[in-house]
Amino acid sequence: DVCSSDLEDERLPALVERLGRAGVRPLVTLHTVYGARLWRRFMRRPTTRSFHRALADHAQLVVHHSAGMESELLRQGISPRKITVIPHGTTVAEAAPASSARAALGVPDDAFLFTFFGFIHRLKNVHTAVEGFLRAAEDMPRARLLVVGMPWGDRWYNHLYVGAIRARVALSAERARVEIRDEYVAPERVAD
Protein backbone atom coordinates (compact mmCIF):
# COMPACT_ATOMS: atom_id res chain seq x y z
CA ASP A 1 0.00 0.00 0.00
CA VAL A 2 1.73 3.14 -1.24
CA CYS A 3 0.53 6.69 -1.58
CA SER A 4 1.40 7.35 -5.22
CA SER A 5 1.46 11.12 -4.81
CA ASP A 6 4.41 10.60 -2.45
CA LEU A 7 6.40 8.70 -5.09
CA GLU A 8 4.82 9.51 -8.41
CA ASP A 9 8.02 8.75 -10.26
CA GLU A 10 9.60 5.72 -11.91
CA ARG A 11 9.90 3.59 -8.74
CA LEU A 12 6.36 2.20 -8.58
CA PRO A 13 6.07 1.43 -12.32
CA ALA A 14 9.51 -0.23 -12.15
CA LEU A 15 8.37 -2.39 -9.23
CA VAL A 16 5.19 -3.36 -11.09
CA GLU A 17 7.29 -4.23 -14.16
CA ARG A 18 9.66 -6.42 -12.07
CA LEU A 19 6.71 -8.21 -10.49
CA GLY A 20 5.31 -8.92 -13.96
CA ARG A 21 8.65 -10.35 -15.15
CA ALA A 22 8.72 -12.55 -12.04
CA GLY A 23 5.39 -14.12 -13.03
CA VAL A 24 3.22 -12.08 -10.68
CA ARG A 25 0.13 -10.49 -12.27
CA PRO A 26 0.05 -7.16 -10.43
CA LEU A 27 -3.09 -5.12 -9.94
CA VAL A 28 -2.64 -1.43 -9.15
CA THR A 29 -5.35 0.40 -7.22
CA LEU A 30 -5.38 4.16 -7.60
CA HIS A 31 -7.25 5.87 -4.80
CA THR A 32 -6.93 9.19 -6.62
CA VAL A 33 -6.45 9.78 -10.33
CA TYR A 34 -4.90 13.16 -11.01
CA GLY A 35 -5.28 15.17 -14.16
CA ALA A 36 -2.40 17.14 -15.66
CA ARG A 37 -0.31 18.96 -13.07
CA LEU A 38 2.08 21.36 -14.76
CA TRP A 39 4.24 21.89 -11.66
CA ARG A 40 5.64 18.37 -12.09
CA ARG A 41 7.71 19.47 -15.10
CA PHE A 42 9.34 22.21 -13.04
CA MET A 43 10.28 19.66 -10.38
CA ARG A 44 11.84 17.42 -13.07
CA ARG A 45 9.32 14.68 -12.39
CA PRO A 46 7.41 12.55 -14.89
CA THR A 47 4.05 13.86 -16.00
CA THR A 48 0.98 12.41 -14.35
CA ARG A 49 -0.01 10.98 -17.73
CA SER A 50 3.32 9.17 -18.18
CA PHE A 51 3.15 7.87 -14.60
CA HIS A 52 -0.34 6.40 -15.05
CA ARG A 53 0.51 5.00 -18.47
CA ALA A 54 3.67 3.32 -17.13
CA LEU A 55 1.62 1.71 -14.38
CA ALA A 56 -1.00 0.51 -16.86
CA ASP A 57 1.66 -0.79 -19.27
CA HIS A 58 3.11 -3.08 -16.61
CA ALA A 59 0.05 -3.96 -14.51
CA GLN A 60 -2.50 -6.60 -15.32
CA LEU A 61 -5.23 -4.16 -14.34
CA VAL A 62 -5.61 -0.63 -12.97
CA VAL A 63 -8.38 -0.40 -10.39
CA HIS A 64 -10.02 2.90 -9.46
CA HIS A 65 -13.11 4.00 -7.54
CA SER A 66 -15.38 6.07 -9.80
CA ALA A 67 -16.50 6.90 -13.32
CA GLY A 68 -14.71 10.25 -13.06
CA MET A 69 -11.41 8.51 -12.41
CA GLU A 70 -12.04 6.17 -15.32
CA SER A 71 -12.69 9.04 -17.72
CA GLU A 72 -9.43 10.71 -16.64
CA LEU A 73 -7.48 7.48 -17.22
CA LEU A 74 -9.06 7.07 -20.66
CA ARG A 75 -8.21 10.71 -21.45
CA GLN A 76 -4.61 9.89 -20.54
CA GLY A 77 -4.56 7.14 -23.18
CA ILE A 78 -4.97 4.04 -21.03
CA SER A 79 -6.79 1.17 -22.73
CA PRO A 80 -10.28 0.47 -21.35
CA ARG A 81 -9.27 -3.22 -21.17
CA LYS A 82 -6.75 -2.27 -18.48
CA ILE A 83 -9.23 -0.33 -16.32
CA THR A 84 -11.84 -1.53 -13.84
CA VAL A 85 -13.82 0.06 -11.04
CA ILE A 86 -14.34 -1.10 -7.49
CA PRO A 87 -16.56 1.55 -5.90
CA HIS A 88 -15.67 2.82 -2.46
CA GLY A 89 -17.65 0.72 -0.04
CA THR A 90 -19.02 3.72 1.81
CA THR A 91 -22.57 3.09 2.86
CA VAL A 92 -25.14 5.80 2.42
CA ALA A 93 -26.46 6.77 5.81
CA GLU A 94 -30.10 7.63 6.10
CA ALA A 95 -30.32 11.31 6.90
CA ALA A 96 -31.54 12.28 10.32
CA PRO A 97 -34.70 14.40 10.40
CA ALA A 98 -33.66 17.93 9.41
CA SER A 99 -34.85 19.60 12.61
CA SER A 100 -33.01 17.21 14.94
CA ALA A 101 -29.86 17.27 12.75
CA ARG A 102 -29.87 21.08 12.74
CA ALA A 103 -30.33 21.12 16.51
CA ALA A 104 -27.46 18.65 16.99
CA LEU A 105 -25.23 20.78 14.74
CA GLY A 106 -26.36 24.11 16.21
CA VAL A 107 -27.68 25.35 12.85
CA PRO A 108 -30.74 27.66 12.86
CA ASP A 109 -33.91 26.05 11.50
CA ASP A 110 -34.43 28.82 8.95
CA ALA A 111 -30.84 28.85 7.64
CA PHE A 112 -30.07 27.99 4.04
CA LEU A 113 -27.17 25.65 4.73
CA PHE A 114 -24.16 24.98 2.52
CA THR A 115 -21.89 22.19 3.69
CA PHE A 116 -18.57 20.58 3.02
CA PHE A 117 -18.05 17.20 4.70
CA GLY A 118 -14.95 15.05 4.40
CA PHE A 119 -11.19 15.16 4.63
CA ILE A 120 -9.88 18.68 4.21
CA HIS A 121 -6.95 19.32 1.88
CA ARG A 122 -6.12 21.73 -0.92
CA LEU A 123 -7.03 19.41 -3.76
CA LYS A 124 -10.64 19.36 -2.55
CA ASN A 125 -10.76 23.14 -3.11
CA VAL A 126 -12.35 23.93 0.24
CA HIS A 127 -10.81 27.39 -0.01
CA THR A 128 -12.69 27.96 -3.28
CA ALA A 129 -16.00 26.94 -1.70
CA VAL A 130 -15.35 29.24 1.26
CA GLU A 131 -14.36 32.15 -0.97
CA GLY A 132 -17.44 31.62 -3.15
CA PHE A 133 -19.67 31.56 -0.10
CA LEU A 134 -18.12 34.73 1.33
CA ARG A 135 -18.62 36.57 -1.96
CA ALA A 136 -22.25 35.49 -2.28
CA ALA A 137 -23.23 35.67 1.40
CA GLU A 138 -24.07 39.37 1.38
CA ASP A 139 -26.90 38.63 -1.07
CA MET A 140 -28.14 35.62 0.95
CA PRO A 141 -28.81 36.74 4.53
CA ARG A 142 -30.12 33.33 5.67
CA ALA A 143 -27.18 31.38 4.24
CA ARG A 144 -24.66 29.56 6.44
CA LEU A 145 -21.58 27.52 5.55
CA LEU A 146 -20.51 24.55 7.63
CA VAL A 147 -17.19 22.85 6.88
CA VAL A 148 -16.70 19.61 8.78
CA GLY A 149 -13.85 17.12 8.56
CA MET A 150 -10.31 16.33 9.57
CA PRO A 151 -7.27 17.76 7.82
CA TRP A 152 -6.29 14.82 5.60
CA GLY A 153 -3.61 12.54 6.96
CA ASP A 154 -3.25 14.80 10.01
CA ARG A 155 -0.35 16.34 8.08
CA TRP A 156 1.07 19.68 9.16
CA TYR A 157 0.50 21.32 5.79
CA ASN A 158 -3.18 20.38 5.83
CA HIS A 159 -3.50 21.95 9.28
CA LEU A 160 -1.77 25.01 7.84
CA TYR A 161 -4.28 24.98 4.96
CA VAL A 162 -7.19 24.99 7.44
CA GLY A 163 -5.50 27.84 9.31
CA ALA A 164 -5.25 29.86 6.09
CA ILE A 165 -8.95 29.29 5.43
CA ARG A 166 -9.78 30.39 8.98
CA ALA A 167 -7.68 33.52 8.51
CA ARG A 168 -9.55 34.37 5.30
CA VAL A 169 -12.90 33.89 7.05
CA ALA A 170 -11.78 36.06 9.99
CA LEU A 171 -11.19 38.97 7.59
CA SER A 172 -14.75 38.79 6.24
CA ALA A 173 -17.77 40.72 7.46
CA GLU A 174 -19.66 37.42 7.01
CA ARG A 175 -17.41 35.47 9.41
CA ALA A 176 -20.25 34.74 11.85
CA ARG A 177 -22.01 32.68 9.17
CA VAL A 178 -19.06 30.37 8.47
CA GLU A 179 -18.13 27.58 10.82
CA ILE A 180 -15.15 25.28 10.36
CA ARG A 181 -15.02 22.14 12.47
CA ASP A 182 -11.73 20.49 11.62
CA GLU A 183 -12.29 17.36 13.66
CA TYR A 184 -13.03 13.67 13.43
CA VAL A 185 -16.73 12.90 13.05
CA ALA A 186 -17.80 9.74 14.84
CA PRO A 187 -19.86 7.31 12.72
CA GLU A 188 -22.97 7.87 14.82
CA ARG A 189 -22.82 11.62 14.02
CA VAL A 190 -22.44 11.25 10.23
CA ALA A 191 -26.22 11.16 9.61
CA ASP A 192 -26.53 14.63 11.18
PDB file of C-alpha atoms in Angstrom:
ATOM      1  CA  ASP A   1       0.000   0.000   0.000  1.00  0.00           C
ATOM      2  CA  VAL A   2       1.732   3.137  -1.242  1.00  0.00           C
ATOM      3  CA  CYS A   3       0.532   6.694  -1.580  1.00  0.00           C
ATOM      4  CA  SER A   4       1.398   7.349  -5.224  1.00  0.00           C
ATOM      5  CA  SER A   5       1.460  11.117  -4.806  1.00  0.00           C
ATOM      6  CA  ASP A   6       4.412  10.604  -2.449  1.00  0.00           C
ATOM      7  CA  LEU A   7       6.398   8.699  -5.086  1.00  0.00           C
ATOM      8  CA  GLU A   8       4.824   9.515  -8.408  1.00  0.00           C
ATOM      9  CA  ASP A   9       8.016   8.752 -10.261  1.00  0.00           C
ATOM     10  CA  GLU A  10       9.605   5.725 -11.912  1.00  0.00           C
ATOM     11  CA  ARG A  11       9.896   3.595  -8.739  1.00  0.00           C
ATOM     12  CA  LEU A  12       6.361   2.203  -8.580  1.00  0.00           C
ATOM     13  CA  PRO A  13       6.072   1.432 -12.319  1.00  0.00           C
ATOM     14  CA  ALA A  14       9.507  -0.232 -12.150  1.00  0.00           C
ATOM     15  CA  LEU A  15       8.373  -2.394  -9.232  1.00  0.00           C
ATOM     16  CA  VAL A  16       5.190  -3.357 -11.087  1.00  0.00           C
ATOM     17  CA  GLU A  17       7.289  -4.232 -14.158  1.00  0.00           C
ATOM     18  CA  ARG A  18       9.665  -6.417 -12.074  1.00  0.00           C
ATOM     19  CA  LEU A  19       6.708  -8.212 -10.492  1.00  0.00           C
ATOM     20  CA  GLY A  20       5.314  -8.924 -13.956  1.00  0.00           C
ATOM     21  CA  ARG A  21       8.648 -10.349 -15.153  1.00  0.00           C
ATOM     22  CA  ALA A  22       8.723 -12.553 -12.040  1.00  0.00           C
ATOM     23  CA  GLY A  23       5.391 -14.116 -13.030  1.00  0.00           C
ATOM     24  CA  VAL A  24       3.217 -12.075 -10.683  1.00  0.00           C
ATOM     25  CA  ARG A  25       0.131 -10.494 -12.266  1.00  0.00           C
ATOM     26  CA  PRO A  26       0.053  -7.158 -10.433  1.00  0.00           C
ATOM     27  CA  LEU A  27      -3.087  -5.116  -9.937  1.00  0.00           C
ATOM     28  CA  VAL A  28      -2.639  -1.431  -9.154  1.00  0.00           C
ATOM     29  CA  THR A  29      -5.346   0.403  -7.224  1.00  0.00           C
ATOM     30  CA  LEU A  30      -5.385   4.161  -7.602  1.00  0.00           C
ATOM     31  CA  HIS A  31      -7.249   5.874  -4.798  1.00  0.00           C
ATOM     32  CA  THR A  32      -6.929   9.189  -6.624  1.00  0.00           C
ATOM     33  CA  VAL A  33      -6.455   9.781 -10.332  1.00  0.00           C
ATOM     34  CA  TYR A  34      -4.903  13.156 -11.006  1.00  0.00           C
ATOM     35  CA  GLY A  35      -5.279  15.171 -14.157  1.00  0.00           C
ATOM     36  CA  ALA A  36      -2.401  17.136 -15.657  1.00  0.00           C
ATOM     37  CA  ARG A  37      -0.312  18.962 -13.072  1.00  0.00           C
ATOM     38  CA  LEU A  38       2.079  21.359 -14.762  1.00  0.00           C
ATOM     39  CA  TRP A  39       4.238  21.892 -11.657  1.00  0.00           C
ATOM     40  CA  ARG A  40       5.640  18.367 -12.091  1.00  0.00           C
ATOM     41  CA  ARG A  41       7.707  19.469 -15.103  1.00  0.00           C
ATOM     42  CA  PHE A  42       9.343  22.214 -13.037  1.00  0.00           C
ATOM     43  CA  MET A  43      10.277  19.663 -10.382  1.00  0.00           C
ATOM     44  CA  ARG A  44      11.835  17.416 -13.069  1.00  0.00           C
ATOM     45  CA  ARG A  45       9.316  14.676 -12.395  1.00  0.00           C
ATOM     46  CA  PRO A  46       7.413  12.548 -14.888  1.00  0.00           C
ATOM     47  CA  THR A  47       4.051  13.856 -15.995  1.00  0.00           C
ATOM     48  CA  THR A  48       0.984  12.409 -14.355  1.00  0.00           C
ATOM     49  CA  ARG A  49      -0.012  10.977 -17.733  1.00  0.00           C
ATOM     50  CA  SER A  50       3.320   9.172 -18.179  1.00  0.00           C
ATOM     51  CA  PHE A  51       3.150   7.866 -14.603  1.00  0.00           C
ATOM     52  CA  HIS A  52      -0.341   6.405 -15.047  1.00  0.00           C
ATOM     53  CA  ARG A  53       0.514   5.003 -18.470  1.00  0.00           C
ATOM     54  CA  ALA A  54       3.672   3.322 -17.134  1.00  0.00           C
ATOM     55  CA  LEU A  55       1.620   1.710 -14.375  1.00  0.00           C
ATOM     56  CA  ALA A  56      -1.005   0.505 -16.863  1.00  0.00           C
ATOM     57  CA  ASP A  57       1.662  -0.786 -19.266  1.00  0.00           C
ATOM     58  CA  HIS A  58       3.108  -3.079 -16.612  1.00  0.00           C
ATOM     59  CA  ALA A  59       0.052  -3.958 -14.510  1.00  0.00           C
ATOM     60  CA  GLN A  60      -2.505  -6.600 -15.315  1.00  0.00           C
ATOM     61  CA  LEU A  61      -5.234  -4.161 -14.341  1.00  0.00           C
ATOM     62  CA  VAL A  62      -5.613  -0.626 -12.972  1.00  0.00           C
ATOM     63  CA  VAL A  63      -8.378  -0.404 -10.394  1.00  0.00           C
ATOM     64  CA  HIS A  64     -10.015   2.895  -9.459  1.00  0.00           C
ATOM     65  CA  HIS A  65     -13.106   4.004  -7.543  1.00  0.00           C
ATOM     66  CA  SER A  66     -15.377   6.072  -9.803  1.00  0.00           C
ATOM     67  CA  ALA A  67     -16.503   6.899 -13.322  1.00  0.00           C
ATOM     68  CA  GLY A  68     -14.713  10.254 -13.060  1.00  0.00           C
ATOM     69  CA  MET A  69     -11.409   8.506 -12.411  1.00  0.00           C
ATOM     70  CA  GLU A  70     -12.041   6.171 -15.320  1.00  0.00           C
ATOM     71  CA  SER A  71     -12.694   9.037 -17.721  1.00  0.00           C
ATOM     72  CA  GLU A  72      -9.435  10.709 -16.635  1.00  0.00           C
ATOM     73  CA  LEU A  73      -7.476   7.485 -17.220  1.00  0.00           C
ATOM     74  CA  LEU A  74      -9.064   7.071 -20.656  1.00  0.00           C
ATOM     75  CA  ARG A  75      -8.213  10.711 -21.446  1.00  0.00           C
ATOM     76  CA  GLN A  76      -4.610   9.885 -20.541  1.00  0.00           C
ATOM     77  CA  GLY A  77      -4.565   7.144 -23.177  1.00  0.00           C
ATOM     78  CA  ILE A  78      -4.967   4.036 -21.033  1.00  0.00           C
ATOM     79  CA  SER A  79      -6.789   1.173 -22.728  1.00  0.00           C
ATOM     80  CA  PRO A  80     -10.278   0.471 -21.346  1.00  0.00           C
ATOM     81  CA  ARG A  81      -9.269  -3.218 -21.170  1.00  0.00           C
ATOM     82  CA  LYS A  82      -6.746  -2.271 -18.480  1.00  0.00           C
ATOM     83  CA  ILE A  83      -9.228  -0.325 -16.321  1.00  0.00           C
ATOM     84  CA  THR A  84     -11.840  -1.534 -13.841  1.00  0.00           C
ATOM     85  CA  VAL A  85     -13.822   0.061 -11.044  1.00  0.00           C
ATOM     86  CA  ILE A  86     -14.336  -1.100  -7.492  1.00  0.00           C
ATOM     87  CA  PRO A  87     -16.562   1.553  -5.898  1.00  0.00           C
ATOM     88  CA  HIS A  88     -15.668   2.817  -2.464  1.00  0.00           C
ATOM     89  CA  GLY A  89     -17.653   0.725  -0.043  1.00  0.00           C
ATOM     90  CA  THR A  90     -19.019   3.722   1.805  1.00  0.00           C
ATOM     91  CA  THR A  91     -22.573   3.090   2.858  1.00  0.00           C
ATOM     92  CA  VAL A  92     -25.138   5.804   2.416  1.00  0.00           C
ATOM     93  CA  ALA A  93     -26.460   6.770   5.811  1.00  0.00           C
ATOM     94  CA  GLU A  94     -30.100   7.632   6.096  1.00  0.00           C
ATOM     95  CA  ALA A  95     -30.320  11.307   6.901  1.00  0.00           C
ATOM     96  CA  ALA A  96     -31.544  12.284  10.317  1.00  0.00           C
ATOM     97  CA  PRO A  97     -34.700  14.402  10.396  1.00  0.00           C
ATOM     98  CA  ALA A  98     -33.658  17.935   9.413  1.00  0.00           C
ATOM     99  CA  SER A  99     -34.845  19.605  12.608  1.00  0.00           C
ATOM    100  CA  SER A 100     -33.011  17.209  14.936  1.00  0.00           C
ATOM    101  CA  ALA A 101     -29.862  17.269  12.752  1.00  0.00           C
ATOM    102  CA  ARG A 102     -29.870  21.079  12.742  1.00  0.00           C
ATOM    103  CA  ALA A 103     -30.332  21.117  16.512  1.00  0.00           C
ATOM    104  CA  ALA A 104     -27.460  18.651  16.993  1.00  0.00           C
ATOM    105  CA  LEU A 105     -25.232  20.777  14.740  1.00  0.00           C
ATOM    106  CA  GLY A 106     -26.356  24.110  16.206  1.00  0.00           C
ATOM    107  CA  VAL A 107     -27.680  25.351  12.855  1.00  0.00           C
ATOM    108  CA  PRO A 108     -30.737  27.664  12.864  1.00  0.00           C
ATOM    109  CA  ASP A 109     -33.915  26.051  11.496  1.00  0.00           C
ATOM    110  CA  ASP A 110     -34.426  28.822   8.946  1.00  0.00           C
ATOM    111  CA  ALA A 111     -30.842  28.848   7.643  1.00  0.00           C
ATOM    112  CA  PHE A 112     -30.070  27.990   4.037  1.00  0.00           C
ATOM    113  CA  LEU A 113     -27.171  25.651   4.733  1.00  0.00           C
ATOM    114  CA  PHE A 114     -24.157  24.983   2.519  1.00  0.00           C
ATOM    115  CA  THR A 115     -21.894  22.185   3.690  1.00  0.00           C
ATOM    116  CA  PHE A 116     -18.573  20.575   3.021  1.00  0.00           C
ATOM    117  CA  PHE A 117     -18.051  17.197   4.695  1.00  0.00           C
ATOM    118  CA  GLY A 118     -14.947  15.047   4.402  1.00  0.00           C
ATOM    119  CA  PHE A 119     -11.187  15.162   4.628  1.00  0.00           C
ATOM    120  CA  ILE A 120      -9.875  18.678   4.213  1.00  0.00           C
ATOM    121  CA  HIS A 121      -6.950  19.323   1.882  1.00  0.00           C
ATOM    122  CA  ARG A 122      -6.116  21.733  -0.915  1.00  0.00           C
ATOM    123  CA  LEU A 123      -7.026  19.406  -3.760  1.00  0.00           C
ATOM    124  CA  LYS A 124     -10.638  19.362  -2.548  1.00  0.00           C
ATOM    125  CA  ASN A 125     -10.759  23.139  -3.112  1.00  0.00           C
ATOM    126  CA  VAL A 126     -12.350  23.926   0.237  1.00  0.00           C
ATOM    127  CA  HIS A 127     -10.807  27.390  -0.010  1.00  0.00           C
ATOM    128  CA  THR A 128     -12.686  27.958  -3.279  1.00  0.00           C
ATOM    129  CA  ALA A 129     -16.000  26.941  -1.703  1.00  0.00           C
ATOM    130  CA  VAL A 130     -15.346  29.240   1.258  1.00  0.00           C
ATOM    131  CA  GLU A 131     -14.364  32.148  -0.974  1.00  0.00           C
ATOM    132  CA  GLY A 132     -17.438  31.619  -3.153  1.00  0.00           C
ATOM    133  CA  PHE A 133     -19.666  31.564  -0.103  1.00  0.00           C
ATOM    134  CA  LEU A 134     -18.119  34.734   1.333  1.00  0.00           C
ATOM    135  CA  ARG A 135     -18.620  36.570  -1.961  1.00  0.00           C
ATOM    136  CA  ALA A 136     -22.255  35.492  -2.277  1.00  0.00           C
ATOM    137  CA  ALA A 137     -23.234  35.668   1.402  1.00  0.00           C
ATOM    138  CA  GLU A 138     -24.073  39.369   1.383  1.00  0.00           C
ATOM    139  CA  ASP A 139     -26.901  38.629  -1.073  1.00  0.00           C
ATOM    140  CA  MET A 140     -28.139  35.618   0.948  1.00  0.00           C
ATOM    141  CA  PRO A 141     -28.808  36.740   4.531  1.00  0.00           C
ATOM    142  CA  ARG A 142     -30.122  33.329   5.670  1.00  0.00           C
ATOM    143  CA  ALA A 143     -27.181  31.378   4.240  1.00  0.00           C
ATOM    144  CA  ARG A 144     -24.663  29.563   6.435  1.00  0.00           C
ATOM    145  CA  LEU A 145     -21.577  27.522   5.548  1.00  0.00           C
ATOM    146  CA  LEU A 146     -20.514  24.555   7.634  1.00  0.00           C
ATOM    147  CA  VAL A 147     -17.194  22.853   6.876  1.00  0.00           C
ATOM    148  CA  VAL A 148     -16.700  19.610   8.785  1.00  0.00           C
ATOM    149  CA  GLY A 149     -13.846  17.122   8.564  1.00  0.00           C
ATOM    150  CA  MET A 150     -10.310  16.332   9.566  1.00  0.00           C
ATOM    151  CA  PRO A 151      -7.268  17.757   7.823  1.00  0.00           C
ATOM    152  CA  TRP A 152      -6.292  14.819   5.597  1.00  0.00           C
ATOM    153  CA  GLY A 153      -3.609  12.541   6.963  1.00  0.00           C
ATOM    154  CA  ASP A 154      -3.252  14.796  10.009  1.00  0.00           C
ATOM    155  CA  ARG A 155      -0.347  16.337   8.083  1.00  0.00           C
ATOM    156  CA  TRP A 156       1.072  19.680   9.164  1.00  0.00           C
ATOM    157  CA  TYR A 157       0.497  21.321   5.786  1.00  0.00           C
ATOM    158  CA  ASN A 158      -3.184  20.384   5.835  1.00  0.00           C
ATOM    159  CA  HIS A 159      -3.498  21.950   9.282  1.00  0.00           C
ATOM    160  CA  LEU A 160      -1.767  25.009   7.837  1.00  0.00           C
ATOM    161  CA  TYR A 161      -4.277  24.983   4.964  1.00  0.00           C
ATOM    162  CA  VAL A 162      -7.187  24.987   7.445  1.00  0.00           C
ATOM    163  CA  GLY A 163      -5.495  27.837   9.306  1.00  0.00           C
ATOM    164  CA  ALA A 164      -5.252  29.859   6.090  1.00  0.00           C
ATOM    165  CA  ILE A 165      -8.951  29.295   5.428  1.00  0.00           C
ATOM    166  CA  ARG A 166      -9.784  30.386   8.977  1.00  0.00           C
ATOM    167  CA  ALA A 167      -7.678  33.523   8.506  1.00  0.00           C
ATOM    168  CA  ARG A 168      -9.547  34.372   5.298  1.00  0.00           C
ATOM    169  CA  VAL A 169     -12.903  33.890   7.053  1.00  0.00           C
ATOM    170  CA  ALA A 170     -11.778  36.056   9.989  1.00  0.00           C
ATOM    171  CA  LEU A 171     -11.194  38.971   7.591  1.00  0.00           C
ATOM    172  CA  SER A 172     -14.750  38.788   6.242  1.00  0.00           C
ATOM    173  CA  ALA A 173     -17.771  40.724   7.456  1.00  0.00           C
ATOM    174  CA  GLU A 174     -19.657  37.421   7.008  1.00  0.00           C
ATOM    175  CA  ARG A 175     -17.412  35.470   9.413  1.00  0.00           C
ATOM    176  CA  ALA A 176     -20.251  34.736  11.851  1.00  0.00           C
ATOM    177  CA  ARG A 177     -22.005  32.684   9.174  1.00  0.00           C
ATOM    178  CA  VAL A 178     -19.059  30.366   8.465  1.00  0.00           C
ATOM    179  CA  GLU A 179     -18.132  27.582  10.822  1.00  0.00           C
ATOM    180  CA  ILE A 180     -15.149  25.284  10.355  1.00  0.00           C
ATOM    181  CA  ARG A 181     -15.023  22.143  12.472  1.00  0.00           C
ATOM    182  CA  ASP A 182     -11.734  20.487  11.620  1.00  0.00           C
ATOM    183  CA  GLU A 183     -12.286  17.363  13.655  1.00  0.00           C
ATOM    184  CA  TYR A 184     -13.035  13.674  13.426  1.00  0.00           C
ATOM    185  CA  VAL A 185     -16.726  12.905  13.049  1.00  0.00           C
ATOM    186  CA  ALA A 186     -17.804   9.740  14.840  1.00  0.00           C
ATOM    187  CA  PRO A 187     -19.861   7.312  12.723  1.00  0.00           C
ATOM    188  CA  GLU A 188     -22.974   7.867  14.817  1.00  0.00           C
ATOM    189  CA  ARG A 189     -22.821  11.623  14.017  1.00  0.00           C
ATOM    190  CA  VAL A 190     -22.441  11.251  10.232  1.00  0.00           C
ATOM    191  CA  ALA A 191     -26.221  11.158   9.606  1.00  0.00           C
ATOM    192  CA  ASP A 192     -26.534  14.634  11.182  1.00  0.00           C
TER     193      ASP A 192
END
